[in-house]
Coordinates of C-alpha atoms in Angstrom, one line a residue:
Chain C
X1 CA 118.3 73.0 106.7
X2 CA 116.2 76.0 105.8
X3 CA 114.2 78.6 108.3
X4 CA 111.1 76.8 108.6
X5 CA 112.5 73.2 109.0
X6 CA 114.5 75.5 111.9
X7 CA 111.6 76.7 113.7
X8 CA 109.5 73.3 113.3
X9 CA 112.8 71.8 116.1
X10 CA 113.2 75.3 117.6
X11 CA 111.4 74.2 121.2
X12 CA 113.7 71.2 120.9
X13 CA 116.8 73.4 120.3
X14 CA 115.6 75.8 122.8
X15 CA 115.6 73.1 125.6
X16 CA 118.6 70.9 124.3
X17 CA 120.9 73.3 122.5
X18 CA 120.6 72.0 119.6
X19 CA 122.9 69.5 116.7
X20 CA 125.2 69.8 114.2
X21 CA 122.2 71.0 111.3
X22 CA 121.3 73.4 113.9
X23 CA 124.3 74.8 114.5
X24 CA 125.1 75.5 111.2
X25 CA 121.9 76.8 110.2
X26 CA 122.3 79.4 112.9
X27 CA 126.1 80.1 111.6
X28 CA 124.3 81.5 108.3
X29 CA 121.2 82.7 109.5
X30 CA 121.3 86.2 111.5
X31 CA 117.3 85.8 111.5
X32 CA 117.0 82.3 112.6
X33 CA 120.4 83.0 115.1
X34 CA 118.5 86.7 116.8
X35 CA 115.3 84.5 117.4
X36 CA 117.2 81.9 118.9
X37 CA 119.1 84.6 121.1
X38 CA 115.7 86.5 121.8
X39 CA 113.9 83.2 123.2
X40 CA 117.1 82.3 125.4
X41 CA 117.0 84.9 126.9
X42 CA 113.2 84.9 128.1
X43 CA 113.6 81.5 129.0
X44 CA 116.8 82.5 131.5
X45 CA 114.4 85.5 132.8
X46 CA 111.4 83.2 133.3
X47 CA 113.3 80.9 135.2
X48 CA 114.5 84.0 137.6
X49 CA 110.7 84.1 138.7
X50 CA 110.1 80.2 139.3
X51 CA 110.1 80.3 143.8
X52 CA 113.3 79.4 146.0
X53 CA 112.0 79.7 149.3
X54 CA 108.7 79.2 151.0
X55 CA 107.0 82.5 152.4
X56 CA 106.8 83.6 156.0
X57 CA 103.9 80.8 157.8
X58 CA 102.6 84.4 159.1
X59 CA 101.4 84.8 155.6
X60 CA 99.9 81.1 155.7
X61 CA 98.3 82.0 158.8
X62 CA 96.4 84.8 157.4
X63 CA 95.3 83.3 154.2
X64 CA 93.8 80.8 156.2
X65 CA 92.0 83.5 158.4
X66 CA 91.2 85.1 155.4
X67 CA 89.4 82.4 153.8
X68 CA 87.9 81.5 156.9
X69 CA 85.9 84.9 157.4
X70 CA 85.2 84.4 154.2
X71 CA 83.5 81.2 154.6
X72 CA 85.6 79.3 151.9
X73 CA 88.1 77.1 154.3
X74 CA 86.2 75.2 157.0
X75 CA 89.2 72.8 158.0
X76 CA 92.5 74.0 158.7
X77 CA 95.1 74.3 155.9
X78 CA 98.5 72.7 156.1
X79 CA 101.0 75.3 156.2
X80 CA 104.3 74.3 154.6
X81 CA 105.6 73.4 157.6
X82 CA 103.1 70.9 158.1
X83 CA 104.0 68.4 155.8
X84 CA 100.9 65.7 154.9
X85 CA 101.1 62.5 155.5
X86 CA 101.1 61.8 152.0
X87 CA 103.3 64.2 150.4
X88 CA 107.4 64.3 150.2
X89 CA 109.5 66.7 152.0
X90 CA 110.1 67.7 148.2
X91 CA 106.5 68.3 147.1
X92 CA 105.8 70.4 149.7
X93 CA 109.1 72.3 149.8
X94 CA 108.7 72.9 145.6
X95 CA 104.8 72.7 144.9
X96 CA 103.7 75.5 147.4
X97 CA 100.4 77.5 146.3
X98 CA 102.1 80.4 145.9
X99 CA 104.7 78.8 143.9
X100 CA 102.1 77.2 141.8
X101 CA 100.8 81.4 141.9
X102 CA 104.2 82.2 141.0
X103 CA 105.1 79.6 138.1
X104 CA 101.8 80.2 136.8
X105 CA 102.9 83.8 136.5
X106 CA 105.5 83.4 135.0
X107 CA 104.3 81.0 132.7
X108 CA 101.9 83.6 131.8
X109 CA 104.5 85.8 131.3
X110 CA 106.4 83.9 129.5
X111 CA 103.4 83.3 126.9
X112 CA 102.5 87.1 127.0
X113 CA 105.8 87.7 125.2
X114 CA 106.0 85.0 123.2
X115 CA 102.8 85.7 121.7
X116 CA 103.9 89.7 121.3
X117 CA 107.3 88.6 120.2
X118 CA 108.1 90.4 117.2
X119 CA 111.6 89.3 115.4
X120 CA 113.2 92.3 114.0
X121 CA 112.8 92.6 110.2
X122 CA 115.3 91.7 107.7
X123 CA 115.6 94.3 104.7
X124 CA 113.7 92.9 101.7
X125 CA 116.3 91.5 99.9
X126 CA 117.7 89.2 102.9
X127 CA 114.2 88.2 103.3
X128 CA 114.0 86.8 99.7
X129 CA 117.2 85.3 100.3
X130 CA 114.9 83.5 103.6
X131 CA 113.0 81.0 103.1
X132 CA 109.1 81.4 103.1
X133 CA 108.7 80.7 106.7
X134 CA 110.0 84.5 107.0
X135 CA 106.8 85.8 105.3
X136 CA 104.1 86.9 107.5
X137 CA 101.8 84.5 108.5
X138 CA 98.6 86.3 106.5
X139 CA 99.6 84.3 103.8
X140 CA 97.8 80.8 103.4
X141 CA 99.5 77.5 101.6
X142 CA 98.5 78.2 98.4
X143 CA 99.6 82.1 98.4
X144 CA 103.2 80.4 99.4
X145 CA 102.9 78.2 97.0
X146 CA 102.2 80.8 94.2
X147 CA 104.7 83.2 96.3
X148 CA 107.4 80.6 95.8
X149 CA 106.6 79.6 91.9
X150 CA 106.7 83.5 91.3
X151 CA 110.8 83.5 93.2
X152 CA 111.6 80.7 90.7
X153 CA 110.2 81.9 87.3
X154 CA 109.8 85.7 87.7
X155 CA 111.9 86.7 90.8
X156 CA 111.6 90.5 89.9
X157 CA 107.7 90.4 90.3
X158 CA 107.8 88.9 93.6
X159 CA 107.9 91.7 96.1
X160 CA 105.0 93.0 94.1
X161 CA 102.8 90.0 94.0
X162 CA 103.9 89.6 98.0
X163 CA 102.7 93.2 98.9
X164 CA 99.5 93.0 96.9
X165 CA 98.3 89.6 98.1
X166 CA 98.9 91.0 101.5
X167 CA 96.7 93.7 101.2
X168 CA 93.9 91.6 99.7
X169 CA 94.3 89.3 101.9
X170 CA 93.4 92.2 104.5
X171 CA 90.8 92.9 102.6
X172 CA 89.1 89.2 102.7
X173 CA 89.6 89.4 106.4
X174 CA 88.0 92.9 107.3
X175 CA 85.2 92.1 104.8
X176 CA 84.6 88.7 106.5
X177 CA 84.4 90.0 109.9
X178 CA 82.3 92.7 108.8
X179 CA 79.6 89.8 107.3
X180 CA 80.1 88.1 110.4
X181 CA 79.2 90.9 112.8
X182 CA 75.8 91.5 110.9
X183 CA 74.7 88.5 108.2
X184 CA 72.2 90.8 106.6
X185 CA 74.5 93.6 105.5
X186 CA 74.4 93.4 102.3
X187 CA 77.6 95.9 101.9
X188 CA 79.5 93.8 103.6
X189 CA 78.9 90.5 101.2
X190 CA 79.6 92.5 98.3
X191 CA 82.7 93.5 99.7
X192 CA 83.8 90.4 100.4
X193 CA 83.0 89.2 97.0
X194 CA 84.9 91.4 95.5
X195 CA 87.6 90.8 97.8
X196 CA 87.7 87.3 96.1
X197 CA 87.2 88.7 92.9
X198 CA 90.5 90.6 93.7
X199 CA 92.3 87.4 94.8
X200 CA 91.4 85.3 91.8
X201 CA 92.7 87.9 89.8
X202 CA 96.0 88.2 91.1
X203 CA 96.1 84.5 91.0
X204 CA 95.2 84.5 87.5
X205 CA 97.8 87.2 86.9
X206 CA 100.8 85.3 88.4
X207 CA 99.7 82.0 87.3
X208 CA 100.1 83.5 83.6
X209 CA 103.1 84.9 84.5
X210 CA 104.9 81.8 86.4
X211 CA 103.7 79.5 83.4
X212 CA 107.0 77.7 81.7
Chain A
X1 CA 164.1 128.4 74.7
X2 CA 161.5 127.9 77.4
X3 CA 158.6 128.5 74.6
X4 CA 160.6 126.6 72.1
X5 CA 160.1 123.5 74.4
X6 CA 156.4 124.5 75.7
X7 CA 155.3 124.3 72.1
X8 CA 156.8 121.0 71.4
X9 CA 155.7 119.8 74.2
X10 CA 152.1 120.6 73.3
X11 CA 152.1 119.5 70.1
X12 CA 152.2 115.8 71.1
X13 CA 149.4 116.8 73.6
X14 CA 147.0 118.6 70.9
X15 CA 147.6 115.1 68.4
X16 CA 146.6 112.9 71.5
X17 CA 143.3 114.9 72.1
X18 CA 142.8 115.1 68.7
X19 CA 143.2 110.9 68.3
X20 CA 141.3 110.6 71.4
X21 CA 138.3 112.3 69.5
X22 CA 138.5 110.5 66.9
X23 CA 138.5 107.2 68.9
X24 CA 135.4 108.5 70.8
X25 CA 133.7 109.4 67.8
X26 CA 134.2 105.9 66.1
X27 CA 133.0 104.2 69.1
X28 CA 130.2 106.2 69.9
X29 CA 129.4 105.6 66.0
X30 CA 130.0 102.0 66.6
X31 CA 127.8 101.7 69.5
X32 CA 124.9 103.6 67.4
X33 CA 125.0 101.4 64.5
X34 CA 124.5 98.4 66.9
X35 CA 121.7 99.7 68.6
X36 CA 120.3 100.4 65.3
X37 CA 121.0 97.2 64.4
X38 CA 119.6 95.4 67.4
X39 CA 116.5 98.1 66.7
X40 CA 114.0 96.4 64.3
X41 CA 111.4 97.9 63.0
X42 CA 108.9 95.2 61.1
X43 CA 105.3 96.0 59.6
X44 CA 102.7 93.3 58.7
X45 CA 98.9 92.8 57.7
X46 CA 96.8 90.2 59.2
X47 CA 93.4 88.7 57.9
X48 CA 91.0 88.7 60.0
X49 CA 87.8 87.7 60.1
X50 CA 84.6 90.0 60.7
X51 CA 83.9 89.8 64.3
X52 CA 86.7 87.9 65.2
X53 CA 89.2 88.6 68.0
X54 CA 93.1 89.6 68.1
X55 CA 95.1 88.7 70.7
X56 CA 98.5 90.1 72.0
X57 CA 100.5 89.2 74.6
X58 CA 104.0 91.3 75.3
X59 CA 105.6 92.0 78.4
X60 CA 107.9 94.8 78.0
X61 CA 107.7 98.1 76.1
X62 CA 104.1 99.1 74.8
X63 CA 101.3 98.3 73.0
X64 CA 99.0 101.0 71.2
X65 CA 95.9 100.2 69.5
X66 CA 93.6 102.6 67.5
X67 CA 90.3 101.6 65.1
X68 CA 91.1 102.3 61.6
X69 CA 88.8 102.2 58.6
X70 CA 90.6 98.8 57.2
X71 CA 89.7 95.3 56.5
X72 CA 93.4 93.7 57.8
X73 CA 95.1 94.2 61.1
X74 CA 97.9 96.6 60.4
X75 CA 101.2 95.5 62.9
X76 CA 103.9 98.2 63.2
X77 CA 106.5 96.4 65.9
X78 CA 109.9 97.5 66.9
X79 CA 112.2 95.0 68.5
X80 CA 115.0 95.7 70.5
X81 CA 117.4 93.1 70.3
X82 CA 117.9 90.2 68.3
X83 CA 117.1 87.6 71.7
X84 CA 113.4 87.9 71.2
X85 CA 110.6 87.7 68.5
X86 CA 107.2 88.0 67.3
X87 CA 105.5 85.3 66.5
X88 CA 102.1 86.0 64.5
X89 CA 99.6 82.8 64.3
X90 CA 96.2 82.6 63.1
X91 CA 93.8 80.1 63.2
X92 CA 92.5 78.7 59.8
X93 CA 89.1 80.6 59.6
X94 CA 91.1 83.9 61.0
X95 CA 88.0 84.3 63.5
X96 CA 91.4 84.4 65.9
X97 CA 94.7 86.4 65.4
X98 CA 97.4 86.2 67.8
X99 CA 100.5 88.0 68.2
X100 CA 102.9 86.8 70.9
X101 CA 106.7 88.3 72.0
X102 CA 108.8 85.2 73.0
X103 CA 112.3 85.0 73.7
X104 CA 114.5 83.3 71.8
X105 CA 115.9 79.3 72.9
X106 CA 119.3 79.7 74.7
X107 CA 118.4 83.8 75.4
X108 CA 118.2 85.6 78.4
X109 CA 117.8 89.3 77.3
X110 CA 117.5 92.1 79.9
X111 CA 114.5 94.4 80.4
X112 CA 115.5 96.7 77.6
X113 CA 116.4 93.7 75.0
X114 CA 113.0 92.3 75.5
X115 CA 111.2 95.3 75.1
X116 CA 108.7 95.4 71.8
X117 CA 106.6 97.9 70.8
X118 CA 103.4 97.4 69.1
X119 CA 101.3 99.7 66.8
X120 CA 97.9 98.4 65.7
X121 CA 95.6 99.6 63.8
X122 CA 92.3 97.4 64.3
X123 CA 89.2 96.9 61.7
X124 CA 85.7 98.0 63.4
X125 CA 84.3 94.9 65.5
X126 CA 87.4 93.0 66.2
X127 CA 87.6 91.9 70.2
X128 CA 90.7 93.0 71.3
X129 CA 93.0 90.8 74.4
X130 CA 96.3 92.4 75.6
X131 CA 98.2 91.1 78.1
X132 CA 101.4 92.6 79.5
X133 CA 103.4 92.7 82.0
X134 CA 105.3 96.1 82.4
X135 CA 104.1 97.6 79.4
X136 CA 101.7 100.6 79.2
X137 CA 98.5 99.7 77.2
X138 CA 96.8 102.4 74.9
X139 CA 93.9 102.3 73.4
X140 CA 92.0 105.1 71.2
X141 CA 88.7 104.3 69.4
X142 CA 88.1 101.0 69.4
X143 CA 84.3 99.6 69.4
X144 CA 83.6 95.9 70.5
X145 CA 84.8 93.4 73.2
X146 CA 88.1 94.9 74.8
X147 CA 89.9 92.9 77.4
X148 CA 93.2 94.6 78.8
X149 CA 95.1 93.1 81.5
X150 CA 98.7 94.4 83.1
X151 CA 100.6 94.2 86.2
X152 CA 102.7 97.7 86.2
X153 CA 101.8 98.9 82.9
X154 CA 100.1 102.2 82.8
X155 CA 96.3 101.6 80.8
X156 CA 94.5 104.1 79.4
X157 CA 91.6 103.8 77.2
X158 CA 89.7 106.6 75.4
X159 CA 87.2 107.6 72.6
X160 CA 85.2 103.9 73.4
X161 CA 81.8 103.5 72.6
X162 CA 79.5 100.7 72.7
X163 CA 81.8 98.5 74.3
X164 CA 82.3 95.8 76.6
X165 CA 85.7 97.0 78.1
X166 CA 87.4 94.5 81.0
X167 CA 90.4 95.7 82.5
X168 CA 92.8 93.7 85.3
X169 CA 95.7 95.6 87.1
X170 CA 97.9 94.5 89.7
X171 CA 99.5 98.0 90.3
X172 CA 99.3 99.5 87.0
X173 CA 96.9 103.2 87.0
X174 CA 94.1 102.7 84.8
X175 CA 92.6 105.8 83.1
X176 CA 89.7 106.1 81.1
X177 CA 88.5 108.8 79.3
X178 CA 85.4 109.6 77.1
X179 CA 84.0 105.9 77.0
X180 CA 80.4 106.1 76.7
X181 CA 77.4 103.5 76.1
X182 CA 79.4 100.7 77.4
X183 CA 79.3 98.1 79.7
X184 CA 82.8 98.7 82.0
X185 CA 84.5 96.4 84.4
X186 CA 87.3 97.4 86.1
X187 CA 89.7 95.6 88.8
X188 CA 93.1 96.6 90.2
X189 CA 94.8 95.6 93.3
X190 CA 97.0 98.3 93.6
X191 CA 96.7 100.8 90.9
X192 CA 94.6 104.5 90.7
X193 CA 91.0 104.1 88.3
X194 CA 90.7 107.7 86.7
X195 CA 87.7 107.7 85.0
X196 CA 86.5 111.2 82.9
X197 CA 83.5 110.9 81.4
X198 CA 82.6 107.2 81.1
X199 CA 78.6 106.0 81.2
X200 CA 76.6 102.8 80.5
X201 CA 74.8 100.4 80.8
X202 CA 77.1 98.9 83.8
X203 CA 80.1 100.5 85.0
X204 CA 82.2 98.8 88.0
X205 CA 85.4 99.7 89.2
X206 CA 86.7 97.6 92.4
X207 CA 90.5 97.9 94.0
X208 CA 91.9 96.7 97.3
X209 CA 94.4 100.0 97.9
X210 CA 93.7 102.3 94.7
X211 CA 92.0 105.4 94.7
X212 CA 89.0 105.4 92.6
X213 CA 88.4 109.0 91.2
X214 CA 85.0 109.5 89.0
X215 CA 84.6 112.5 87.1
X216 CA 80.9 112.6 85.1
X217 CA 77.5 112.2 85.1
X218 CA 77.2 108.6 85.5
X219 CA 74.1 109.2 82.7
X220 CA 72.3 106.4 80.9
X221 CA 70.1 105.0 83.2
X222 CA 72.7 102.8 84.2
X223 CA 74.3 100.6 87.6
X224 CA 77.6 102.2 88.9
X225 CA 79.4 100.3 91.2
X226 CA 82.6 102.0 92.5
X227 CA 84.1 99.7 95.4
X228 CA 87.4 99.2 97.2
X229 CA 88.9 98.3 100.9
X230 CA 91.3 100.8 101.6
X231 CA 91.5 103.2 98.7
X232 CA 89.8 106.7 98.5
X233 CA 86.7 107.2 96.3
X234 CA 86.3 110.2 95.2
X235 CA 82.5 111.4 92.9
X236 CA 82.6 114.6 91.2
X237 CA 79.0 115.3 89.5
X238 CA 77.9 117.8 87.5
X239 CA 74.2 119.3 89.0
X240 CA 72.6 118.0 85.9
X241 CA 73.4 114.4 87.0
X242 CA 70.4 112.1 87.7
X243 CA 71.5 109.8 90.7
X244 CA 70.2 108.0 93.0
X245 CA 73.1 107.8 95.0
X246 CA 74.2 105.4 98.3
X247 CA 77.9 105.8 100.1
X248 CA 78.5 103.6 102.6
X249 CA 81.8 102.8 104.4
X250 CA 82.2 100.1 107.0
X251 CA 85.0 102.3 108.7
X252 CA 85.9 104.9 106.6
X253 CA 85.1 108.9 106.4
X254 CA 81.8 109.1 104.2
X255 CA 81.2 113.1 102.8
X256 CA 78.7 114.8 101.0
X257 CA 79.1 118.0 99.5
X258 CA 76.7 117.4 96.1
X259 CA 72.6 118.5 96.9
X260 CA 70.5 115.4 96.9
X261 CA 66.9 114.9 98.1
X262 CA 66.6 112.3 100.9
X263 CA 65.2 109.2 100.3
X264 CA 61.8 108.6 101.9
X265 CA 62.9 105.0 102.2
X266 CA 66.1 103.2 102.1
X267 CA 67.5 99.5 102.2
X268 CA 69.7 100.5 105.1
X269 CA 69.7 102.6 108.2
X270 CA 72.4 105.5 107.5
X271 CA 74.8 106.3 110.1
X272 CA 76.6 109.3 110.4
X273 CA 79.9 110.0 108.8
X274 CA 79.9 106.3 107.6
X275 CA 76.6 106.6 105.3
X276 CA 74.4 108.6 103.5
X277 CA 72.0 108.5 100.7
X278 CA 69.5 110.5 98.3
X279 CA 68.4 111.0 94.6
X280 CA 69.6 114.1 92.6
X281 CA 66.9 114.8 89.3
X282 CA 65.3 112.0 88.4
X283 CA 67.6 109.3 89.9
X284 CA 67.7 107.2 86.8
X285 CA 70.9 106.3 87.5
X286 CA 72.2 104.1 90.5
X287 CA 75.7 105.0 91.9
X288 CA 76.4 102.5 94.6
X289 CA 79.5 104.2 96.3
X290 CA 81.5 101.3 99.1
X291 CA 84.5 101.1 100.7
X292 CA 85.5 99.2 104.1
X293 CA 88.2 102.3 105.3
X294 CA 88.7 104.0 102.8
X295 CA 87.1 107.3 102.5
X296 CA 84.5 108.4 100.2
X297 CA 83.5 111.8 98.9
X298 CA 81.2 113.0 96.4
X299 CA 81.4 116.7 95.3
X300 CA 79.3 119.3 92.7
X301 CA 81.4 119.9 89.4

């Protein structure tokens, strides 16, 4: 098993634990194995805000008078107390509004830092020895496709061919948000035609070079 | 006594040094002869036809080219091991000449073993192709059709006129020096453009991260195009230039310190700091200055 067939199961090995594959794969992977550890750990801290008890009815009391003056609530709410005739002891005990604010929150949390999560970086050379899910994610199929052809018939000119389809990568992105912003600057166009004049020629460059 | 036995003692010692020399000596010698050995110098003399095109293609080492008053493609190559060669193929009307480093079946030479380096003397009008890898390109005096392409090897081109000179870089520099009358059309991902004194008809120079540094006075009545994302372009002009000059940078620094005459009209509104533009003379030339954050200056020689 390799990084990315990894982290295509890694919500499954996050909730289950895991197999055998798994295991192993974490055993020789100190990248795969400190993303695994990072994610645990949110997921224990998330948990630590999902609600255990019901608030004070005092507060449910002066929501409702709140909402009332407001003119939003013209019945009367059900505190928790008051259990429906149609809910469970369990649904209302669990499913409170302020535990749906609170899981919500910390679902948001959750996704806040999931989002911002940022595995720490493995020198170069243990990144090569990664596979291409480590790369950043700036790079398309076919730049991982050339990236990985370059690793198998010119290893030395990877890093170099990684670094500068990065960059020009950037450089079709800034150029096509620029054209986007204003369709009749003409600046921008020819920036981001020679953005892909810049691309095709580092294709060019390492197709020659990765050639049998 | 006591010096009696110092001086026998030392007399073994002075033979050992003295054998040790000796051994040193032969395997230094040893080691020469081999490298001279695996050092092979070979000359050759192509056909060619008038007009036609050479092409070279050579990873390691270097490959000079200079115009020579000949009829024949003159080939000076060293080798530098025995794991690679050079193979030299025409076609049968020698409108195309190739020459072509390979290494050898079963051979896995290191950096140094592969390395060849070419000196070619080429007849007037001959396109020219090189392709390398690592090694530095040079090129003095050639006229035609000039195509030079490398990923770290340094380029540099100079004495070129009338010429249609394409050069690719990944992260090799690319200078060029005193090419003049030609059409120009340079790319590099990575690399620094230098160019001293170069003018015609077109000249464009584009990079994603290079600087771009122009030094002349863009004459001829021709387009210059100097472009790049992040790079810095720097214009130095002499105050004889005739420009008709634009900078623009979508978020980069944009400064002016050469006299021009503002435009009554323009194609786009300038903004300050990120644009400006204006004629110097008669404007015959257009110098089209654009980067998206890289910062652009143009300055008075």
């Amino acid at each position: 098993m390799n990084c990315q067939q990894f982290q295509e199961v890694l919500p499954y090995i996050i909730e289950s634990g895991g197999e055998g594959d798994d295991e192993s794969h974490l055993q020789t992977c100190p990248y795969c194995a400190s993303l695994v550890q990072d994610l645990r750990y949110i997921a224990e801290q998330a948990k630590l805000l999902l609600p255990m008890h019901d608030p004070n009815p005092r507060v449910w009391n002066k929501i409702e008078q709140s909402l009332q003056r407001e003119g939003l609530l013209e019945g009367r709410m059900s505190p928790p107390g008051h259990i429906q005739k149609n809910s469970t002891p369990h649904q209302a005990k669990n499913w409170t509004p302020v535990g749906w604010a609170m899981a919500l929150t910390a679902v948001i949390i959750f996704a806040v830092v999931l989002i911002n999560y940022k595995p720490n970086q493995l020198p170069q050379t243990q990144l090569s020895a990664q596979n291409s899910s480590a790369e950043p994610a700036q790079f398309n199929s076919d730049d991982r496709l050339l990236i990985s052809q370059l690793s198998q018939q010119a290893p030395d000119a990877r890093g170099a061919y990684e670094s500068s389809l990065r960059d020009v990568n950037a450089y079709i992105s800034d150029a096509q948000q620029a054209a986007e912003r204003d369709p009749d600057d003409a600046t921008a166009q020819e920036l981001l035609q020679d953005a892909y004049e810049q691309k095709e020629m580092l294709y060019q460059m390492a197709t020659a070079r990765s050639l049998p | 006594m006591l010096e009696t036995m110092n001086r026998i003692q030392k007399a073994p010692r002075g033979r050992h040094a003295l054998l040790f020399a000796a051994a040193a000596s032969l395997t230094v010698g040893i080691g020469m002869a081999t490298a001279q050995a695996a050092e092979t110098r070979k000359e050759a003399k192509l056909d060619i036809a008038a007009g036609g095109a050479l092409n070279i293609v050579n990873n390691g080492g270097s490959v000079t080219l200079r115009s020579g008053n000949v009829r024949q493609v003159l080939v000076t190559y060293v080798t530098h091991s025995e794991k690679i060669e050079v193979d030299q193929n025409a076609s049968g009307n020698k409108e195309r000449v190739e020459l072509r480093t390979h290494v050898l079946p079963n051979e896995k030479p290191s950096a140094d073993e592969a390395k060849v380096d070419y000196d070619v003397t080429v007849p007037a009008g001959i396109s020219v192709n090189v392709s390398t890898t690592s090694a530095p390109i040079t090129v003095d005096g050639l006229k035609g059709d000039i195509g030079l392409s490398s990923e770290t090897g340094q380029i540099t081109l100079h004495n070129v006129v009338k010429s249609h000179v394409r050069v690719r870089s990944m992260t090799a520099g690319v200078t060029l020096t005193d090419v003049t009358l030609s059409r120009v059309d340079l790319q590099s991902a990575g690399g620094a453009i230098l160019l001293n004194n170069v003018t015609g008809q077109r000249v464009t120079a584009g990079t994603t991260s290079g600087n771009i540094e122009y030094r002349g006075d863009c004459s001829g009545g021709g387009d210059y195009l100097l472009t790049t994302h992040s790079g810095a372009i720097d214009v130095t002009l002499p105050p004889t230039a005739s420009v008709d000059l634009t900078a623009r940078s979508t978020n980069g620094p944009v400064e002016n310190a050469f006299p021009l005459q503002e435009k009554s009209h323009n194609s786009f509104v300038p903004r300050q700091g990120r644009s400006f533009a204006g004629t110097s003379n008669s404007g015959s030339s257009s110098v089209e200055l654009q980067s998206f954050s890289g910062k652009i200056r143009v300055k008075k020689q």
